[in-house]
mmCIF file of C-alpha atoms in Angstrom:
data_model
loop_
_atom_site.group_PDB
_atom_site.id
_atom_site.type_symbol
_atom_site.label_atom_id
_atom_site.label_comp_id
_atom_site.label_asym_id
_atom_site.label_seq_id
_atom_site.Cartn_x
_atom_site.Cartn_y
_atom_site.Cartn_z
ATOM 1 C CA MET T 25 -6.368 -21.352 -26.642
ATOM 2 C CA ILE T 26 -10.068 -21.228 -27.539
ATOM 3 C CA LEU T 27 -11.542 -18.228 -29.345
ATOM 4 C CA LEU T 28 -15.066 -17.117 -28.470
ATOM 5 C CA ALA T 29 -16.382 -14.957 -31.316
ATOM 6 C CA THR T 30 -19.445 -13.222 -29.951
ATOM 7 C CA ASN T 31 -20.985 -9.895 -28.903
ATOM 8 C CA LYS T 32 -21.061 -7.960 -25.636
ATOM 9 C CA ARG T 33 -24.734 -8.675 -24.913
ATOM 10 C CA ASP T 34 -24.634 -12.424 -25.481
ATOM 11 C CA VAL T 35 -25.668 -14.055 -22.197
ATOM 12 C CA THR T 36 -25.002 -17.567 -23.508
ATOM 13 C CA THR T 37 -21.314 -16.762 -23.891
ATOM 14 C CA ASP T 38 -21.312 -15.443 -20.312
ATOM 15 C CA PHE T 39 -22.184 -18.976 -19.191
ATOM 16 C CA VAL T 40 -19.470 -20.456 -21.419
ATOM 17 C CA VAL T 41 -16.905 -18.022 -19.979
ATOM 18 C CA GLN T 42 -17.942 -18.911 -16.441
ATOM 19 C CA GLU T 43 -17.509 -22.621 -17.101
ATOM 20 C CA MET T 44 -14.188 -22.213 -18.917
ATOM 21 C CA ARG T 45 -12.818 -20.205 -16.023
ATOM 22 C CA ARG T 46 -13.977 -22.920 -13.628
ATOM 23 C CA ARG T 47 -12.137 -25.509 -15.704
ATOM 24 C CA GLU T 48 -9.089 -23.220 -16.092
ATOM 25 C CA ILE T 49 -9.228 -23.383 -19.893
ATOM 26 C CA ALA T 50 -7.400 -20.618 -21.763
ATOM 27 C CA PHE T 51 -9.710 -18.549 -23.954
ATOM 28 C CA PHE T 52 -10.019 -15.207 -25.701
ATOM 29 C CA ARG T 53 -13.437 -13.560 -25.906
ATOM 30 C CA LEU T 54 -13.672 -11.367 -28.989
ATOM 31 C CA ASN T 55 -16.709 -9.091 -28.926
ATOM 32 C CA THR T 56 -16.620 -8.144 -32.576
ATOM 33 C CA GLU T 57 -18.388 -4.798 -32.107
ATOM 34 C CA ASP T 58 -15.035 -3.676 -30.670
ATOM 35 C CA ILE T 59 -12.831 -5.030 -33.464
ATOM 36 C CA GLY T 60 -11.958 -1.468 -34.530
ATOM 37 C CA ASP T 61 -10.265 -0.895 -31.144
ATOM 38 C CA PHE T 62 -7.556 -3.429 -32.015
ATOM 39 C CA GLN T 63 -4.345 -3.037 -33.940
ATOM 40 C CA ILE T 64 -3.807 -5.686 -36.589
ATOM 41 C CA ASP T 65 -0.610 -7.141 -38.024
ATOM 42 C CA MET T 66 -0.895 -9.606 -40.905
ATOM 43 C CA ILE T 67 2.618 -10.311 -42.150
ATOM 44 C CA ASP T 68 2.768 -11.215 -45.861
ATOM 45 C CA GLY T 69 -1.019 -10.772 -45.896
ATOM 46 C CA ASN T 70 -1.302 -14.247 -44.336
ATOM 47 C CA PRO T 71 -4.373 -14.425 -42.051
ATOM 48 C CA ALA T 72 -3.129 -17.690 -40.501
ATOM 49 C CA ILE T 73 -0.503 -15.680 -38.589
ATOM 50 C CA MET T 74 -2.676 -12.626 -37.927
ATOM 51 C CA ARG T 75 -2.072 -10.856 -34.622
ATOM 52 C CA LEU T 76 -4.548 -8.542 -32.877
ATOM 53 C CA THR T 77 -3.512 -6.347 -29.957
ATOM 54 C CA ARG T 78 -5.369 -3.933 -27.668
ATOM 55 C CA ALA T 79 -3.783 -2.498 -24.532
ATOM 56 C CA SER T 80 -2.619 -5.591 -22.598
ATOM 57 C CA GLU T 81 -4.621 -8.030 -24.758
ATOM 58 C CA ALA T 82 -3.131 -10.044 -27.609
ATOM 59 C CA LEU T 83 -4.670 -12.609 -29.946
ATOM 60 C CA ASP T 84 -2.458 -14.753 -32.198
ATOM 61 C CA LEU T 85 -4.540 -16.797 -34.630
ATOM 62 C CA CYS T 86 -1.806 -19.407 -34.953
ATOM 63 C CA LYS T 87 -2.296 -20.249 -31.246
ATOM 64 C CA ILE T 88 -6.041 -20.869 -31.553
ATOM 65 C CA THR T 89 -6.820 -24.589 -31.266
ATOM 66 C CA ALA T 90 -10.628 -24.268 -31.420
ATOM 67 C CA ALA T 91 -13.146 -21.493 -32.000
ATOM 68 C CA TYR T 92 -16.788 -21.006 -31.008
ATOM 69 C CA TYR T 93 -18.849 -18.855 -33.389
ATOM 70 C CA ARG T 94 -21.612 -17.401 -31.248
ATOM 71 C CA ARG T 95 -23.445 -14.463 -32.860
ATOM 72 C CA PRO T 96 -20.658 -11.943 -33.444
ATOM 73 C CA GLY T 97 -21.864 -8.355 -33.563
ATOM 74 C CA ARG T 98 -21.520 -5.789 -36.331
ATOM 75 C CA PRO T 99 -18.424 -3.577 -35.894
ATOM 76 C CA GLU T 100 -19.282 -0.314 -34.124
ATOM 77 C CA PHE T 101 -17.534 3.034 -34.298
ATOM 78 C CA ALA T 102 -17.815 6.404 -32.565
ATOM 79 C CA GLU T 103 -17.672 8.286 -35.884
ATOM 80 C CA THR T 104 -20.723 10.360 -36.853
ATOM 81 C CA ASP T 105 -19.974 10.636 -40.572
ATOM 82 C CA GLU T 106 -22.030 7.869 -42.224
ATOM 83 C CA ALA T 107 -19.637 7.541 -45.148
ATOM 84 C CA ILE T 108 -16.685 6.991 -42.818
ATOM 85 C CA VAL T 109 -18.660 4.521 -40.689
ATOM 86 C CA SER T 110 -19.619 2.604 -43.829
ATOM 87 C CA TYR T 111 -15.982 2.451 -44.925
ATOM 88 C CA LEU T 112 -14.698 1.355 -41.510
ATOM 89 C CA THR T 113 -17.415 -1.271 -41.182
ATOM 90 C CA ALA T 114 -16.574 -2.754 -44.585
ATOM 91 C CA GLU T 115 -12.822 -2.843 -43.906
ATOM 92 C CA TRP T 116 -13.041 -4.400 -40.440
ATOM 93 C CA SER T 117 -15.713 -6.833 -41.616
ATOM 94 C CA ALA T 118 -13.221 -7.950 -44.265
ATOM 95 C CA VAL T 119 -10.676 -8.579 -41.514
ATOM 96 C CA LEU T 120 -13.189 -10.708 -39.627
ATOM 97 C CA ARG T 121 -14.000 -12.732 -42.751
ATOM 98 C CA SER T 122 -10.286 -13.397 -43.237
ATOM 99 C CA MET T 123 -10.122 -14.581 -39.626
ATOM 100 C CA TRP T 124 -13.117 -16.874 -40.044
ATOM 101 C CA ASN T 125 -11.611 -18.388 -43.191
ATOM 102 C CA ALA T 126 -8.215 -18.845 -41.563
ATOM 103 C CA LEU T 127 -9.816 -20.798 -38.700
ATOM 104 C CA GLU T 128 -11.712 -23.210 -40.973
ATOM 105 C CA GLY T 129 -11.507 -26.705 -39.493
ATOM 106 C CA ARG T 130 -11.298 -25.381 -35.935
ATOM 107 C CA TRP T 131 -14.843 -23.992 -35.647
ATOM 108 C CA LEU T 132 -17.835 -24.989 -33.588
ATOM 109 C CA ASN T 133 -19.637 -24.167 -35.870
ATOM 110 C CA SER T 134 -18.164 -22.844 -39.104
ATOM 111 C CA PRO T 135 -19.615 -19.374 -39.851
ATOM 112 C CA PHE T 136 -20.237 -20.435 -43.429
ATOM 113 C CA SER T 137 -22.109 -23.568 -42.356
ATOM 114 C CA ILE T 138 -24.160 -21.442 -39.961
ATOM 115 C CA LEU T 139 -25.082 -19.093 -42.812
ATOM 116 C CA ARG T 140 -26.631 -22.030 -44.685
ATOM 117 C CA ALA T 141 -28.197 -23.510 -41.554
ATOM 118 C CA GLU T 142 -29.933 -20.236 -40.656
ATOM 119 C CA ASP T 143 -31.955 -20.444 -43.869
ATOM 120 C CA LYS T 144 -35.161 -21.770 -42.268
ATOM 121 C CA PRO T 145 -36.947 -22.677 -45.535
ATOM 122 C CA ARG T 146 -33.835 -24.674 -46.453
ATOM 123 C CA GLN T 147 -34.004 -26.398 -43.066
ATOM 124 C CA LEU T 148 -37.613 -27.398 -43.691
ATOM 125 C CA LYS T 149 -36.778 -28.745 -47.141
ATOM 126 C CA LEU T 150 -33.911 -30.853 -45.795
ATOM 127 C CA ALA T 151 -36.042 -32.109 -42.908
ATOM 128 C CA ARG T 152 -38.687 -33.367 -45.347
ATOM 129 C CA GLN T 153 -36.029 -34.973 -47.533
ATOM 130 C CA ALA T 154 -34.679 -36.760 -44.448
ATOM 131 C CA GLY T 155 -38.127 -38.205 -43.764
ATOM 132 C CA LEU T 156 -38.950 -36.077 -40.720
ATOM 133 C CA SER T 157 -42.532 -35.078 -40.006
ATOM 134 C CA VAL T 158 -42.837 -31.340 -40.649
ATOM 135 C CA PRO T 159 -45.943 -29.334 -39.675
ATOM 136 C CA ALA T 160 -47.879 -27.396 -42.307
ATOM 137 C CA THR T 161 -45.902 -24.220 -42.956
ATOM 138 C CA LEU T 162 -46.466 -20.883 -44.663
ATOM 139 C CA VAL T 163 -43.914 -18.116 -45.233
ATOM 140 C CA SER T 164 -45.757 -14.969 -46.248
ATOM 141 C CA ASN T 165 -46.565 -11.309 -45.681
ATOM 142 C CA ASN T 166 -49.940 -11.714 -47.420
ATOM 143 C CA PHE T 167 -52.693 -11.068 -44.874
ATOM 144 C CA SER T 168 -55.370 -12.969 -46.785
ATOM 145 C CA THR T 169 -53.190 -16.061 -47.232
ATOM 146 C CA LEU T 170 -52.116 -16.032 -43.590
ATOM 147 C CA HIS T 171 -55.688 -15.524 -42.382
ATOM 148 C CA GLU T 172 -56.856 -18.516 -44.406
ATOM 149 C CA PHE T 173 -53.905 -20.657 -43.256
ATOM 150 C CA SER T 174 -54.568 -19.959 -39.561
ATOM 151 C CA SER T 175 -58.359 -20.228 -39.632
ATOM 152 C CA SER T 176 -58.651 -24.008 -39.178
ATOM 153 C CA ASP T 177 -55.855 -25.001 -36.769
ATOM 154 C CA SER T 178 -53.928 -23.533 -33.852
ATOM 155 C CA THR T 179 -51.050 -21.610 -35.418
ATOM 156 C CA VAL T 180 -47.699 -20.294 -34.190
ATOM 157 C CA VAL T 181 -45.642 -17.587 -35.876
ATOM 158 C CA LYS T 182 -41.935 -16.755 -35.750
ATOM 159 C CA PRO T 183 -39.451 -14.475 -37.546
ATOM 160 C CA LEU T 184 -38.017 -15.654 -40.832
ATOM 161 C CA ARG T 185 -34.504 -14.621 -39.822
ATOM 162 C CA HIS T 186 -33.920 -11.852 -37.300
ATOM 163 C CA ALA T 187 -35.402 -12.333 -33.822
ATOM 164 C CA LEU T 188 -33.650 -9.430 -32.069
ATOM 165 C CA ILE T 189 -34.821 -5.823 -32.347
ATOM 166 C CA GLU T 190 -32.072 -3.426 -31.294
ATOM 167 C CA LYS T 191 -33.042 -0.423 -29.151
ATOM 168 C CA GLY T 192 -29.897 1.472 -28.288
ATOM 169 C CA ASN T 193 -28.009 -0.408 -25.584
ATOM 170 C CA ARG T 194 -30.992 -2.697 -25.047
ATOM 171 C CA GLY T 195 -32.976 -4.958 -27.293
ATOM 172 C CA SER T 196 -36.131 -7.022 -27.437
ATOM 173 C CA VAL T 197 -36.593 -10.570 -28.679
ATOM 174 C CA VAL T 198 -39.368 -11.693 -31.020
ATOM 175 C CA PHE T 199 -40.329 -15.078 -29.598
ATOM 176 C CA THR T 200 -42.328 -17.831 -31.273
ATOM 177 C CA SER T 201 -45.931 -16.986 -30.359
ATOM 178 C CA GLN T 202 -49.430 -18.317 -30.829
ATOM 179 C CA LEU T 203 -51.407 -16.464 -33.470
ATOM 180 C CA VAL T 204 -54.666 -15.452 -31.811
ATOM 181 C CA GLY T 205 -57.513 -13.310 -33.152
ATOM 182 C CA LEU T 206 -56.060 -12.222 -36.503
ATOM 183 C CA ASP T 207 -58.317 -9.566 -38.062
ATOM 184 C CA GLU T 208 -58.275 -6.708 -40.572
ATOM 185 C CA THR T 209 -56.566 -4.346 -38.126
ATOM 186 C CA ASP T 210 -53.453 -6.546 -38.398
ATOM 187 C CA CYS T 211 -53.257 -6.236 -42.183
ATOM 188 C CA GLU T 212 -50.756 -3.358 -42.297
ATOM 189 C CA ALA T 213 -48.419 -5.004 -39.777
ATOM 190 C CA ILE T 214 -48.515 -8.345 -41.609
ATOM 191 C CA ASN T 215 -47.730 -6.687 -44.948
ATOM 192 C CA ARG T 216 -44.527 -5.069 -43.678
ATOM 193 C CA ALA T 217 -42.388 -8.216 -43.558
ATOM 194 C CA PRO T 218 -42.737 -11.967 -44.167
ATOM 195 C CA ILE T 219 -43.115 -14.325 -41.214
ATOM 196 C CA ILE T 220 -43.170 -18.075 -40.741
ATOM 197 C CA ALA T 221 -46.497 -19.572 -39.704
ATOM 198 C CA GLN T 222 -46.851 -23.225 -38.735
ATOM 199 C CA THR T 223 -49.583 -25.475 -37.455
ATOM 200 C CA GLU T 224 -48.880 -25.798 -33.734
ATOM 201 C CA ILE T 225 -47.651 -29.147 -32.448
ATOM 202 C CA ARG T 226 -48.500 -29.858 -28.826
ATOM 203 C CA LYS T 227 -45.315 -30.983 -27.098
ATOM 204 C CA ARG T 228 -44.177 -32.735 -23.947
ATOM 205 C CA CYS T 229 -40.836 -30.916 -23.842
ATOM 206 C CA ASP T 230 -38.239 -29.189 -26.020
ATOM 207 C CA ILE T 231 -35.054 -30.960 -27.078
ATOM 208 C CA ARG T 232 -31.814 -29.326 -28.104
ATOM 209 C CA VAL T 233 -29.081 -31.424 -29.724
ATOM 210 C CA ILE T 234 -25.433 -30.475 -30.213
ATOM 211 C CA VAL T 235 -23.453 -32.470 -32.764
ATOM 212 C CA VAL T 236 -19.653 -32.551 -32.515
ATOM 213 C CA ASP T 237 -18.178 -34.733 -35.249
ATOM 214 C CA ASP T 238 -19.947 -38.084 -34.713
ATOM 215 C CA ASN T 239 -21.003 -37.335 -31.116
ATOM 216 C CA LEU T 240 -24.520 -36.172 -30.236
ATOM 217 C CA PHE T 241 -25.360 -34.414 -26.963
ATOM 218 C CA ALA T 242 -29.098 -34.075 -26.302
ATOM 219 C CA THR T 243 -30.767 -32.031 -23.575
ATOM 220 C CA ALA T 244 -34.453 -32.069 -22.648
ATOM 221 C CA ILE T 245 -35.938 -28.732 -21.566
ATOM 222 C CA GLY T 246 -39.028 -28.858 -19.351
ATOM 223 C CA SER T 247 -40.798 -26.134 -21.304
ATOM 224 C CA GLN T 248 -44.274 -27.402 -20.426
ATOM 225 C CA ASP T 249 -43.742 -27.009 -16.692
ATOM 226 C CA HIS T 250 -44.467 -23.273 -16.842
ATOM 227 C CA GLU T 251 -47.119 -21.424 -18.814
ATOM 228 C CA GLU T 252 -44.790 -18.693 -20.065
ATOM 229 C CA THR T 253 -42.432 -21.204 -21.715
ATOM 230 C CA GLN T 254 -44.964 -23.586 -23.276
ATOM 231 C CA THR T 255 -44.792 -22.013 -26.756
ATOM 232 C CA ASP T 256 -41.172 -20.804 -26.653
ATOM 233 C CA TRP T 257 -38.880 -22.064 -23.890
ATOM 234 C CA ARG T 258 -36.575 -19.049 -24.280
ATOM 235 C CA ARG T 259 -39.125 -16.851 -22.500
ATOM 236 C CA GLY T 260 -37.962 -18.444 -19.276
ATOM 237 C CA VAL T 261 -34.256 -17.705 -19.716
ATOM 238 C CA ARG T 262 -32.945 -15.095 -17.289
ATOM 239 C CA THR T 263 -29.822 -12.991 -17.570
ATOM 240 C CA ASP T 264 -28.638 -13.652 -14.020
ATOM 241 C CA LEU T 265 -26.175 -16.524 -13.767
ATOM 242 C CA SER T 266 -27.784 -17.865 -10.602
ATOM 243 C CA HIS T 267 -31.072 -18.790 -12.287
ATOM 244 C CA ASP T 268 -31.564 -22.542 -11.870
ATOM 245 C CA SER T 269 -33.434 -23.144 -15.159
ATOM 246 C CA ILE T 270 -30.054 -23.433 -16.894
ATOM 247 C CA LYS T 271 -27.596 -25.907 -15.458
ATOM 248 C CA LEU T 272 -24.002 -26.123 -16.606
ATOM 249 C CA PRO T 273 -22.632 -29.635 -17.190
ATOM 250 C CA LYS T 274 -20.603 -31.174 -14.400
ATOM 251 C CA THR T 275 -17.284 -32.874 -15.008
#
């Protein structure tokens, strides 16, 4: 059985679920916001044989052959007392960490590898060390420095870490965007949090590569075919599964 560790609003996992059902592959989708709804049994405190149950659902970690770590959500609870919510969140988060550790060697990708990989300044450093050409980059919340950096070349900006802004049951995504017309009225907004600014590289397409052991799977995305996706191809992704800009692999 394959474990999908994700959240309820993750559209990408919806596509994975659709394809796995088509291929008749056994899976368990764990939306980790709901982890507190489960009952847990961990005999001898051994996470390798942990069992989670909820109504008619059951997850035995010893039966998991592979696991996909895809943006699990923070545990959520109906409690209104902040102290209780904080306690419950910490305890169930500890359960999830034990699960992640117990599944080491079966992940695509390991949560702990992802934690290091999501450090964008670290990515840039490693890219330079590997001999890749990296555009001029600035990470800052200093208006004057950013204004000077962006004054000579076309510049794009992106979040340093968190691209999703939660708004109740909905959310908005902070896409990579061109920095246009920066002036003094933007000073307060810039000062609130650091951002990544880079000299824009004109591109023919976007490429996404998935590495599984020694196998590389590359996909070209025709981001330059439409104006809205030229800076960030994700602007063209739709939530309906019939949208033809995303094609599932055929077997």
